[in-house]
Short mmCIF file of C-alpha atoms and ligand atoms in Angstrom, two decimals:
data_model
loop_
_atom_site.label_atom_id
_atom_site.label_comp_id
_atom_site.label_asym_id
_atom_site.label_seq_id
_atom_site.Cartn_x
_atom_site.Cartn_y
_atom_site.Cartn_z
CA MET A 287 102.22 105.14 60.80
CA ALA A 288 102.97 105.74 64.49
CA ILE A 289 100.86 108.90 64.44
CA LYS A 290 97.97 106.99 62.93
CA LYS A 291 98.22 104.29 65.64
CA GLN A 292 98.24 106.96 68.39
CA SER A 293 95.14 108.63 67.02
CA VAL A 294 93.31 105.29 66.94
CA ALA A 295 94.30 104.78 70.58
CA LYS A 296 93.10 108.26 71.47
CA LEU A 297 89.87 107.51 69.71
CA THR A 298 89.25 104.47 71.92
CA ALA A 299 89.99 106.43 75.11
CA ASP A 300 88.01 109.47 73.91
CA ALA A 301 85.06 107.36 72.87
CA LEU A 302 84.97 105.62 76.25
CA MET A 303 85.39 108.95 78.05
CA SER A 304 82.44 110.53 76.26
CA SER A 305 80.28 107.43 76.84
CA ILE A 306 81.16 107.61 80.54
CA GLN A 307 80.38 111.31 80.71
CA ASP A 308 77.03 110.70 78.97
CA HIS A 309 76.32 107.80 81.35
CA ALA A 310 75.88 105.76 78.16
CA ILE A 311 77.81 102.78 79.50
CA THR A 312 77.15 99.39 80.96
CA VAL A 313 78.89 98.85 84.28
CA GLY A 314 79.86 95.35 85.41
CA VAL A 315 80.54 94.57 89.06
CA ILE A 316 82.27 91.29 89.91
CA GLY A 317 81.64 90.26 93.51
CA LEU A 318 78.35 91.50 94.99
CA GLY A 319 79.23 91.68 98.68
CA TYR A 320 79.56 94.55 101.15
CA VAL A 321 81.63 96.51 98.58
CA GLY A 322 80.31 95.39 95.19
CA LEU A 323 76.55 95.54 95.75
CA PRO A 324 76.47 99.16 97.00
CA ILE A 325 78.52 100.20 93.91
CA ALA A 326 76.18 98.31 91.56
CA VAL A 327 73.05 99.74 93.20
CA GLU A 328 74.50 103.27 93.15
CA TYR A 329 75.09 103.16 89.36
CA ALA A 330 71.75 101.48 88.67
CA HIS A 331 69.96 104.04 90.85
CA LEU A 332 71.47 106.81 88.69
CA GLY A 333 70.10 105.13 85.57
CA VAL A 334 73.34 103.50 84.40
CA HIS A 335 72.75 99.98 83.10
CA THR A 336 74.59 97.69 85.52
CA ILE A 337 75.25 93.97 85.54
CA GLY A 338 76.32 92.32 88.78
CA PHE A 339 78.32 89.09 88.66
CA ASP A 340 78.85 86.64 91.48
CA ILE A 341 79.65 82.96 91.90
CA ASP A 342 77.22 82.75 94.82
CA GLU A 343 74.02 81.51 93.21
CA HIS A 344 71.95 82.27 96.30
CA LYS A 345 72.93 85.95 96.17
CA ILE A 346 72.22 86.12 92.44
CA ARG A 347 68.79 84.47 92.83
CA THR A 348 67.94 86.86 95.67
CA LEU A 349 68.86 89.87 93.55
CA GLN A 350 67.06 88.56 90.49
CA LYS A 351 63.89 88.48 92.59
CA GLY A 352 64.54 92.08 93.69
CA GLY A 353 65.69 90.99 97.15
CA ASN A 354 68.49 92.45 99.23
CA TYR A 355 70.99 90.91 101.68
CA ILE A 356 73.17 93.89 102.68
CA MET A 357 71.90 95.75 105.75
CA ASP A 358 73.18 99.19 104.72
CA ILE A 359 71.37 99.16 101.37
CA ASP A 360 67.78 100.35 101.09
CA SER A 361 65.84 97.22 100.07
CA SER A 362 63.20 99.21 98.21
CA LEU A 363 65.99 100.72 96.07
CA VAL A 364 67.25 97.26 95.10
CA ALA A 365 63.71 96.15 94.28
CA SER A 366 63.11 99.22 92.10
CA VAL A 367 66.38 99.03 90.10
CA VAL A 368 65.86 95.31 89.49
CA LYS A 369 62.25 95.90 88.44
CA GLY A 370 63.34 98.76 86.16
CA LYS A 371 66.05 96.46 84.70
CA THR A 372 68.86 98.98 85.34
CA LEU A 373 70.35 96.32 87.62
CA GLU A 374 70.72 92.76 86.41
CA ALA A 375 72.43 89.98 88.36
CA THR A 376 73.99 86.92 86.82
CA THR A 377 76.44 84.06 87.21
CA SER A 378 77.09 84.10 83.43
CA PHE A 379 80.51 85.68 83.21
CA GLU A 380 80.49 85.76 79.38
CA ARG A 381 78.19 88.76 79.82
CA LEU A 382 81.28 90.72 80.91
CA SER A 383 81.70 91.40 77.18
CA GLU A 384 78.66 93.72 77.43
CA CYS A 385 80.36 95.90 80.05
CA ASP A 386 82.36 99.05 79.33
CA VAL A 387 83.52 99.55 82.91
CA ILE A 388 84.24 96.51 85.10
CA TYR A 389 84.79 96.68 88.85
CA ILE A 390 86.44 93.77 90.66
CA CYS A 391 85.22 93.62 94.29
CA VAL A 392 86.09 90.09 95.40
CA PRO A 393 87.48 88.98 98.78
CA THR A 394 91.16 89.22 99.69
CA PRO A 395 91.47 86.96 102.73
CA PHE A 396 94.60 85.47 104.22
CA THR A 397 95.63 81.83 104.40
CA PRO A 398 95.76 79.97 107.76
CA ASN A 399 99.42 81.08 107.90
CA LYS A 400 98.33 84.68 107.36
CA ASP A 401 99.81 85.00 103.88
CA PRO A 402 97.75 86.95 101.31
CA ASP A 403 95.29 84.92 99.26
CA ILE A 404 94.71 86.83 96.02
CA SER A 405 93.24 83.80 94.22
CA TYR A 406 89.81 85.51 94.00
CA ILE A 407 91.40 88.45 92.19
CA ILE A 408 93.25 86.09 89.84
CA HIS A 409 90.04 84.17 89.02
CA SER A 410 88.19 87.42 88.35
CA ALA A 411 90.99 88.72 86.11
CA GLU A 412 90.85 85.43 84.19
CA SER A 413 87.07 85.84 83.76
CA VAL A 414 87.60 89.38 82.44
CA ALA A 415 90.39 88.22 80.09
CA LYS A 416 88.07 85.67 78.46
CA THR A 417 85.92 88.42 76.94
CA LEU A 418 88.28 91.43 77.08
CA ARG A 419 87.66 93.74 74.15
CA LYS A 420 88.70 97.17 72.94
CA GLY A 421 87.25 100.05 74.94
CA GLN A 422 86.91 98.28 78.29
CA LEU A 423 88.05 99.78 81.59
CA VAL A 424 88.85 97.39 84.45
CA ILE A 425 89.05 98.76 88.01
CA LEU A 426 90.31 96.59 90.85
CA LYS A 427 88.74 97.58 94.18
CA SER A 428 89.70 94.67 96.44
CA THR A 429 92.20 95.72 99.11
CA THR A 430 95.61 94.21 98.36
CA PHE A 431 99.38 94.74 98.51
CA PRO A 432 101.19 97.21 96.22
CA GLY A 433 101.97 95.66 92.86
CA THR A 434 98.92 93.40 92.59
CA THR A 435 97.37 95.37 89.72
CA THR A 436 100.47 95.55 87.54
CA LYS A 437 102.23 92.31 88.52
CA TYR A 438 99.25 89.96 88.73
CA VAL A 439 96.17 91.40 86.98
CA GLN A 440 97.84 93.19 84.05
CA PRO A 441 99.80 90.12 82.82
CA ILE A 442 96.58 88.07 82.73
CA LEU A 443 94.80 90.72 80.65
CA GLU A 444 97.87 91.31 78.47
CA LYS A 445 97.80 87.72 77.22
CA VAL A 446 94.70 88.67 75.19
CA GLY A 447 96.97 90.75 72.94
CA LEU A 448 95.34 94.15 73.42
CA LYS A 449 97.44 97.18 74.40
CA ILE A 450 96.95 98.68 77.81
CA GLY A 451 96.23 102.42 77.80
CA LYS A 452 95.34 102.22 74.11
CA ASP A 453 92.87 99.40 73.57
CA TYR A 454 91.82 98.70 77.15
CA PHE A 455 92.39 100.41 80.48
CA LEU A 456 93.28 99.22 83.97
CA ALA A 457 93.32 101.00 87.34
CA PHE A 458 93.25 100.38 91.08
CA SER A 459 90.87 102.32 93.27
CA PRO A 460 90.50 101.31 96.90
CA GLU A 461 87.11 101.09 98.54
CA ARG A 462 86.34 103.18 101.60
CA ILE A 463 82.85 102.02 102.47
CA ASP A 464 82.26 101.70 106.21
CA PRO A 465 79.22 99.45 106.79
CA GLY A 466 77.04 100.75 109.62
CA ASN A 467 78.30 104.34 109.20
CA GLN A 468 75.23 106.59 109.01
CA THR A 469 77.19 109.67 107.87
CA TRP A 470 79.66 108.52 105.24
CA HIS A 471 78.54 106.34 102.35
CA THR A 472 79.58 105.66 98.73
CA GLY A 473 78.12 108.92 97.42
CA ASN A 474 79.81 111.37 99.79
CA THR A 475 83.14 109.66 100.53
CA PRO A 476 86.05 110.83 98.33
CA ILE A 477 88.01 108.04 96.68
CA VAL A 478 91.49 107.65 95.19
CA ALA A 479 92.25 106.14 91.76
CA GLY A 480 95.56 105.25 90.11
CA GLY A 481 95.75 103.88 86.57
CA VAL A 482 98.53 102.02 84.77
CA THR A 483 98.69 104.87 82.23
CA GLU A 484 97.43 108.46 82.33
CA SER A 485 94.40 107.56 80.22
CA CYS A 486 93.62 104.67 82.59
CA THR A 487 93.65 107.11 85.53
CA SER A 488 91.47 109.71 83.77
CA LEU A 489 88.92 107.10 82.74
CA ALA A 490 88.82 105.52 86.21
CA CYS A 491 88.29 108.98 87.74
CA ALA A 492 85.50 109.76 85.24
CA ALA A 493 83.76 106.43 85.87
CA HIS A 494 83.83 106.99 89.63
CA ALA A 495 82.71 110.60 89.30
CA ILE A 496 79.26 109.29 88.33
CA ILE A 497 78.73 107.84 91.80
CA VAL A 498 81.06 109.69 94.19
CA SER A 499 81.43 113.39 94.97
CA LYS A 500 85.22 113.59 94.70
CA VAL A 501 87.92 111.47 93.03
CA ILE A 502 91.61 112.02 93.77
CA PRO A 503 93.92 110.80 90.98
CA VAL A 504 97.30 109.35 91.98
CA SER A 505 100.28 108.52 89.79
CA SER A 506 100.05 104.71 89.78
CA PRO A 507 98.01 101.72 90.95
CA ALA A 508 100.75 100.98 93.51
CA VAL A 509 100.24 104.37 95.19
CA ALA A 510 96.50 103.69 95.42
CA GLU A 511 97.12 100.15 96.74
CA MET A 512 99.58 101.41 99.37
CA GLU A 513 97.34 104.34 100.30
CA LYS A 514 94.54 101.94 101.27
CA LEU A 515 96.90 99.87 103.40
CA LEU A 516 98.14 103.02 105.12
CA GLU A 517 94.52 103.97 106.00
CA ASN A 518 93.82 100.59 107.57
CA ILE A 519 97.20 100.11 109.23
CA PHE A 520 96.87 103.60 110.72
CA ARG A 521 93.73 102.37 112.47
CA SER A 522 95.29 99.05 113.47
CA VAL A 523 98.33 100.73 115.04
CA ASN A 524 96.32 103.35 116.93
CA ILE A 525 93.81 100.80 118.23
CA ALA A 526 96.73 98.60 119.34
CA LEU A 527 98.21 101.54 121.23
CA VAL A 528 95.04 102.11 123.28
CA ASN A 529 94.56 98.36 123.74
CA GLU A 530 98.01 98.13 125.26
CA LEU A 531 97.40 101.21 127.41
CA ALA A 532 94.03 99.77 128.53
CA GLN A 533 95.86 96.75 129.97
CA LEU A 534 98.38 98.99 131.68
CA CYS A 535 95.56 101.18 133.07
CA ASP A 536 93.90 98.09 134.56
CA ARG A 537 97.10 97.50 136.54
CA ILE A 538 97.72 101.06 137.67
CA GLY A 539 94.13 101.96 138.52
CA VAL A 540 93.52 104.60 135.85
CA ASN A 541 90.52 104.68 133.51
CA ILE A 542 91.75 104.59 129.87
CA TRP A 543 88.39 105.81 128.53
CA GLU A 544 88.63 108.96 130.62
CA VAL A 545 92.28 109.36 129.55
CA VAL A 546 91.43 109.16 125.82
CA GLU A 547 88.49 111.54 126.18
CA ALA A 548 90.68 114.02 128.03
CA ALA A 549 93.42 113.76 125.37
CA ALA A 550 90.80 114.28 122.66
CA THR A 551 90.14 117.79 123.98
CA LYS A 552 93.42 118.82 122.32
CA PRO A 553 92.22 120.55 119.17
CA PHE A 554 95.17 119.48 117.02
CA GLY A 555 97.60 116.58 116.68
CA PHE A 556 95.45 113.97 118.43
CA MET A 557 92.73 111.67 117.16
CA PRO A 558 90.87 109.47 119.67
CA PHE A 559 90.87 105.70 119.35
CA PHE A 560 89.26 103.44 121.93
CA PRO A 561 90.15 100.00 123.27
CA GLY A 562 87.96 96.93 122.88
CA PRO A 563 87.88 93.14 122.77
CA GLY A 564 89.99 93.07 119.59
CA ILE A 565 89.52 93.94 115.94
CA GLY A 566 87.72 92.02 113.23
CA GLY A 567 86.08 92.30 109.83
CA HIS A 568 87.61 91.82 106.44
CA CYS A 569 89.97 94.81 106.51
CA ILE A 570 91.83 96.08 109.57
CA LEU A 571 92.73 92.64 110.86
CA ILE A 572 93.92 91.28 107.50
CA ASP A 573 95.51 94.20 105.69
CA PRO A 574 98.62 94.63 107.91
CA TYR A 575 99.54 91.03 107.03
CA TYR A 576 99.29 91.81 103.30
CA LEU A 577 101.89 94.52 103.68
CA SER A 578 104.17 92.53 106.00
CA TRP A 579 104.16 89.61 103.55
CA MET A 580 105.03 91.87 100.63
CA ALA A 581 107.75 93.68 102.63
CA ARG A 582 109.59 90.40 103.29
CA GLU A 583 110.14 90.02 99.54
CA TYR A 584 112.24 93.20 99.87
CA ASP A 585 114.13 91.96 102.97
CA PHE A 586 112.15 94.35 105.13
CA GLU A 587 110.41 93.46 108.39
CA THR A 588 107.45 95.67 109.30
CA ASN A 589 108.07 95.12 113.03
CA PHE A 590 105.93 98.00 114.22
CA ILE A 591 102.91 96.95 112.14
CA THR A 592 103.26 93.30 113.11
CA LEU A 593 103.49 94.21 116.79
CA ALA A 594 100.26 96.23 116.51
CA ALA A 595 98.50 93.26 114.93
CA GLU A 596 99.78 91.03 117.75
CA VAL A 597 98.50 93.37 120.47
CA ASN A 598 95.07 93.58 118.83
CA GLU A 599 94.86 89.83 118.41
CA SER A 600 95.76 89.30 122.07
CA MET A 601 92.66 91.23 123.24
CA PRO A 602 90.17 88.32 123.10
CA PHE A 603 92.62 86.44 125.38
CA TYR A 604 92.59 89.42 127.75
CA VAL A 605 88.77 89.42 127.77
CA ARG A 606 88.79 85.68 128.48
CA SER A 607 90.98 86.31 131.53
CA MET A 608 88.60 89.07 132.69
CA ILE A 609 85.68 86.63 132.46
CA GLU A 610 87.54 83.86 134.28
CA ARG A 611 88.52 86.26 137.05
CA GLU A 612 84.88 87.20 137.58
CA VAL A 613 83.85 83.53 137.61
CA ALA A 614 86.52 82.87 140.25
CA LYS A 615 84.85 85.44 142.52
CA GLN A 616 81.61 83.43 142.46
CA PRO A 617 80.95 80.01 144.06
CA ILE A 618 80.84 78.26 140.66
CA THR A 619 83.19 76.32 138.40
CA LEU A 620 84.06 77.28 134.83
CA ALA A 621 82.07 74.29 133.58
CA LYS A 622 78.94 75.40 135.45
CA ALA A 623 79.25 79.17 134.90
CA LYS A 624 76.52 80.57 132.69
CA VAL A 625 77.88 83.25 130.38
CA LEU A 626 75.83 85.39 127.98
CA MET A 627 77.73 87.32 125.34
CA LEU A 628 75.96 90.36 123.95
CA GLY A 629 76.90 91.00 120.33
CA MET A 630 78.71 88.63 117.99
CA ALA A 631 79.26 90.98 115.01
CA PHE A 632 82.79 92.38 114.74
CA LYS A 633 81.51 95.93 115.30
CA LYS A 634 78.30 97.65 116.25
CA ASP A 635 75.17 97.79 114.11
CA VAL A 636 76.42 95.40 111.41
CA ASP A 637 75.70 91.73 110.65
CA ASP A 638 79.30 90.92 109.69
CA LEU A 639 80.84 88.08 111.69
CA ARG A 640 84.12 87.81 109.78
CA HIS A 641 87.08 87.49 112.19
CA SER A 642 84.88 88.80 114.99
CA PRO A 643 86.73 89.09 118.33
CA ALA A 644 83.48 88.04 120.06
CA LEU A 645 83.62 84.73 118.24
CA LYS A 646 87.23 84.30 119.32
CA VAL A 647 86.27 84.96 122.97
CA MET A 648 83.53 82.35 122.70
CA GLU A 649 85.95 79.80 121.22
CA LEU A 650 88.49 80.46 123.98
CA LEU A 651 85.88 80.01 126.72
CA MET A 652 84.74 76.73 125.22
CA GLN A 653 88.34 75.53 124.95
CA ASP A 654 88.76 76.31 128.65
CA GLY A 655 85.83 74.08 129.58
CA PHE A 656 82.91 76.52 129.79
CA LYS A 657 79.81 74.47 128.98
CA ASN A 658 77.15 77.18 129.16
CA VAL A 659 78.20 80.03 126.88
CA HIS A 660 75.34 81.60 124.94
CA TYR A 661 74.97 84.76 122.94
CA HIS A 662 72.41 87.28 121.85
CA ASP A 663 72.80 89.31 118.65
CA PRO A 664 69.76 90.53 116.72
CA PHE A 665 71.85 90.68 113.52
CA ILE A 666 73.50 87.25 113.78
CA PRO A 667 70.87 84.51 114.08
CA SER A 668 73.39 81.66 114.31
CA VAL A 669 77.13 81.01 114.52
CA ASP A 670 79.30 78.01 113.86
CA VAL A 671 81.89 77.64 116.63
CA HIS A 672 84.28 74.94 115.38
CA GLY A 673 81.43 72.76 114.12
CA THR A 674 79.04 73.52 117.01
CA MET A 675 76.03 75.43 115.69
CA MET A 676 74.78 78.02 118.16
CA LYS A 677 71.67 80.14 117.91
CA SER A 678 71.16 83.65 119.22
CA GLN A 679 69.06 83.77 122.42
CA LYS A 680 65.78 85.16 121.12
CA ASN A 681 64.67 87.82 123.57
CA LEU A 682 66.81 89.90 125.81
CA THR A 683 64.49 90.25 128.81
CA PRO A 684 65.18 90.84 132.51
CA ALA A 685 64.32 87.18 133.10
CA THR A 686 66.86 86.03 130.48
CA LEU A 687 69.60 88.22 131.93
CA LYS A 688 68.96 86.99 135.47
CA LYS A 689 69.66 83.41 134.38
CA TYR A 690 73.36 84.16 133.74
CA ASP A 691 76.31 84.47 136.12
CA ILE A 692 78.21 86.78 133.75
CA VAL A 693 76.97 88.98 130.90
CA VAL A 694 79.71 90.22 128.55
CA ILE A 695 79.14 93.18 126.22
CA THR A 696 81.31 92.23 123.25
CA THR A 697 79.61 94.38 120.59
CA ASP A 698 77.94 97.66 121.51
CA HIS A 699 74.92 97.50 119.21
CA THR A 700 72.80 100.65 119.48
CA CYS A 701 69.62 98.61 119.87
CA PHE A 702 70.66 97.06 123.21
CA ASP A 703 68.89 98.46 126.29
CA TYR A 704 71.98 98.99 128.47
CA SER A 705 69.97 100.26 131.46
CA MET A 706 67.93 97.08 131.50
CA ILE A 707 71.11 95.01 131.09
CA VAL A 708 72.95 96.64 134.01
CA LYS A 709 69.82 96.56 136.19
CA ASN A 710 69.16 92.84 135.71
CA ALA A 711 72.52 91.13 135.13
CA LYS A 712 74.43 89.79 138.12
CA VAL A 713 77.81 90.85 136.64
CA VAL A 714 78.37 92.82 133.41
CA ILE A 715 81.78 92.79 131.76
CA ASP A 716 81.76 95.78 129.43
CA THR A 717 84.51 95.65 126.78
CA ARG A 718 83.21 98.68 124.82
CA ASN A 719 82.29 101.30 127.43
CA ALA A 720 78.69 100.85 126.29
CA THR A 721 77.39 101.34 129.84
CA LYS A 722 79.13 104.70 130.25
CA LYS A 723 75.98 106.80 130.57
CA ILE A 724 74.04 104.52 132.89
CA ARG A 725 76.40 102.54 135.11
CA GLY A 726 77.00 105.37 137.64
CA SER A 727 78.40 103.80 140.81
CA LYS A 728 76.87 100.37 140.14
CA LYS A 729 79.22 97.73 141.43
CA ASN A 730 78.15 94.96 139.06
CA VAL A 731 79.86 96.50 135.98
CA VAL A 732 83.47 95.57 135.21
CA LEU A 733 84.81 97.84 132.48
CA LEU A 734 87.80 96.82 130.34
CA GLY A 735 90.61 99.33 130.93
CA SER A 736 88.83 101.08 133.81
CA GLY A 737 91.58 100.35 136.29
CA SER A 738 89.11 99.04 138.83
N1 NAD B 1747 83.58 95.09 103.78
C1 NAD B 1747 84.15 96.28 103.87
O1 NAD B 1747 83.77 97.11 104.68
C2 NAD B 1747 85.30 96.67 102.95
C3 NAD B 1747 85.70 98.01 102.92
C4 NAD B 1747 86.75 98.38 102.08
C5 NAD B 1747 87.38 97.41 101.30
N2 NAD B 1747 86.97 96.11 101.36
C6 NAD B 1747 87.66 95.15 100.49
O2 NAD B 1747 86.79 94.85 99.40
C7 NAD B 1747 86.95 93.49 99.00
C8 NAD B 1747 85.62 92.79 99.04
O3 NAD B 1747 85.16 92.78 100.38
P1 NAD B 1747 83.64 92.49 100.75
O4 NAD B 1747 83.52 92.84 102.18
O5 NAD B 1747 82.73 93.12 99.78
O6 NAD B 1747 83.60 90.91 100.59
P2 NAD B 1747 82.28 90.01 100.51
O7 NAD B 1747 82.69 88.66 100.92
O8 NAD B 1747 81.16 90.68 101.23
O9 NAD B 1747 81.91 90.00 98.97
C9 NAD B 1747 82.69 89.41 97.99
C10 NAD B 1747 81.79 88.74 96.96
O10 NAD B 1747 82.62 88.24 95.92
C11 NAD B 1747 82.05 87.02 95.49
N3 NAD B 1747 83.06 86.27 94.75
C12 NAD B 1747 84.10 85.54 95.20
N4 NAD B 1747 84.83 85.06 94.19
C13 NAD B 1747 84.23 85.49 93.06
C14 NAD B 1747 84.52 85.34 91.68
N5 NAD B 1747 85.57 84.64 91.28
N6 NAD B 1747 83.70 85.91 90.80
C15 NAD B 1747 82.64 86.62 91.21
N7 NAD B 1747 82.32 86.83 92.49
C16 NAD B 1747 83.10 86.26 93.41
C17 NAD B 1747 81.57 86.37 96.76
O11 NAD B 1747 80.60 85.37 96.50
C18 NAD B 1747 80.99 87.57 97.50
O12 NAD B 1747 79.63 87.77 97.20
C19 NAD B 1747 88.01 92.91 99.92
O13 NAD B 1747 89.25 93.04 99.32
C20 NAD B 1747 87.94 93.82 101.14
O14 NAD B 1747 89.16 93.85 101.85
C21 NAD B 1747 85.93 95.72 102.16
#
């Protein structure tokens, strides 16, 4: 009897495996944001029938009309896969029953107290459970703490009464997409996948192999969950190190940018990281807190990681003090000083404002009584600063720049004309070393971490 049961289980896994290998599957993607939409478009582009699910009706309507809202994705590609019906978009979650492979790509923010908020994952798992059937593979892609897949998602799916690894399959595979990166994208970036059982891992690897060049299997979802946190905390810690050194360099009169570039000439054992006004986005700022929260359950304090997060989060305050120092050198008050911030996005060449350090700097200036803080960002038409709606200054012309007492480069978008900025602004505070090639000996540029 047991042998018969096993062979039925094998049949389900084998059948799904051969459907995956033949691309004869329907892929479902829950959450069509920066992570989910590129995955959906990638499958659809390769001819795999894909259904995208989101609770945001505006996004769904845009996609249904063949429109696109993610900068990195080729809009003509979205239009063609929608027209060809390989990509469908819907808010009808009962259609999850049509999907053989389901990706969960929903947000994992933190609460105001910086505790993990995995409610979006829970809601998605509950949606999947409603129509879970034999032969479905569920892959969680949202970044989260180790144990989420097996302790939170699996129990929700298990209530349906199907057997994991036999009837249905579950894995965690972290996302590595880097919006704005012109070199590395979904197709050529290797990814890691860890399933609850061996068959879960093999199926998750096979499903990914359709859209990525290399998949690295690991022994469990927890290894894959922890691996992603290591990647992001590695960045957080190294950025914190140079941010701290940048502040020290300002005191001792040494240029941190030159120091890092010199250190980077070592061909082994060193990887350059650069200082800035702080970190933002949905990953590097949040993820350390996911791990610290989880560690406390095991009576473990991740002091080193927490300290790095603290240093990075102090950087907007440091930039505020740089700005106020420059105002103090001019015959104006804080209230009258005209400040133009260049770039609101959390990093260059993206339209993502989430946890942007530029936004934090703007908030801090307003709290301190600045009445004339404006910004220009071609990718961010408007921002809400604690209920005050602000619009991007339309054109960045010499005349615009001349109107301001201080111009602050908060995001080093490639499209900015830095020569024109340095030539026409009274004072430029450069927090990104964006003026490196053109500032020469110009006295109006104040560079973060330059020691001047
Ligand atoms: N943005 C990145 O560069 C990046 C990179 C790697 C990993 N990640 C991780 O991927 C996850 C998603 O991030 P993102 O940047 O794509 O977020 P996002 O906000 O751009 O997209 C998430 C989407 O999920 C939708 N959504 C929310 N709840 C839903 C639900 N219950 N059902 C269906 N859809 C729902 C939202 O409407 C939104 O469209 C996060 O865990 C993030 O940490 C992001």
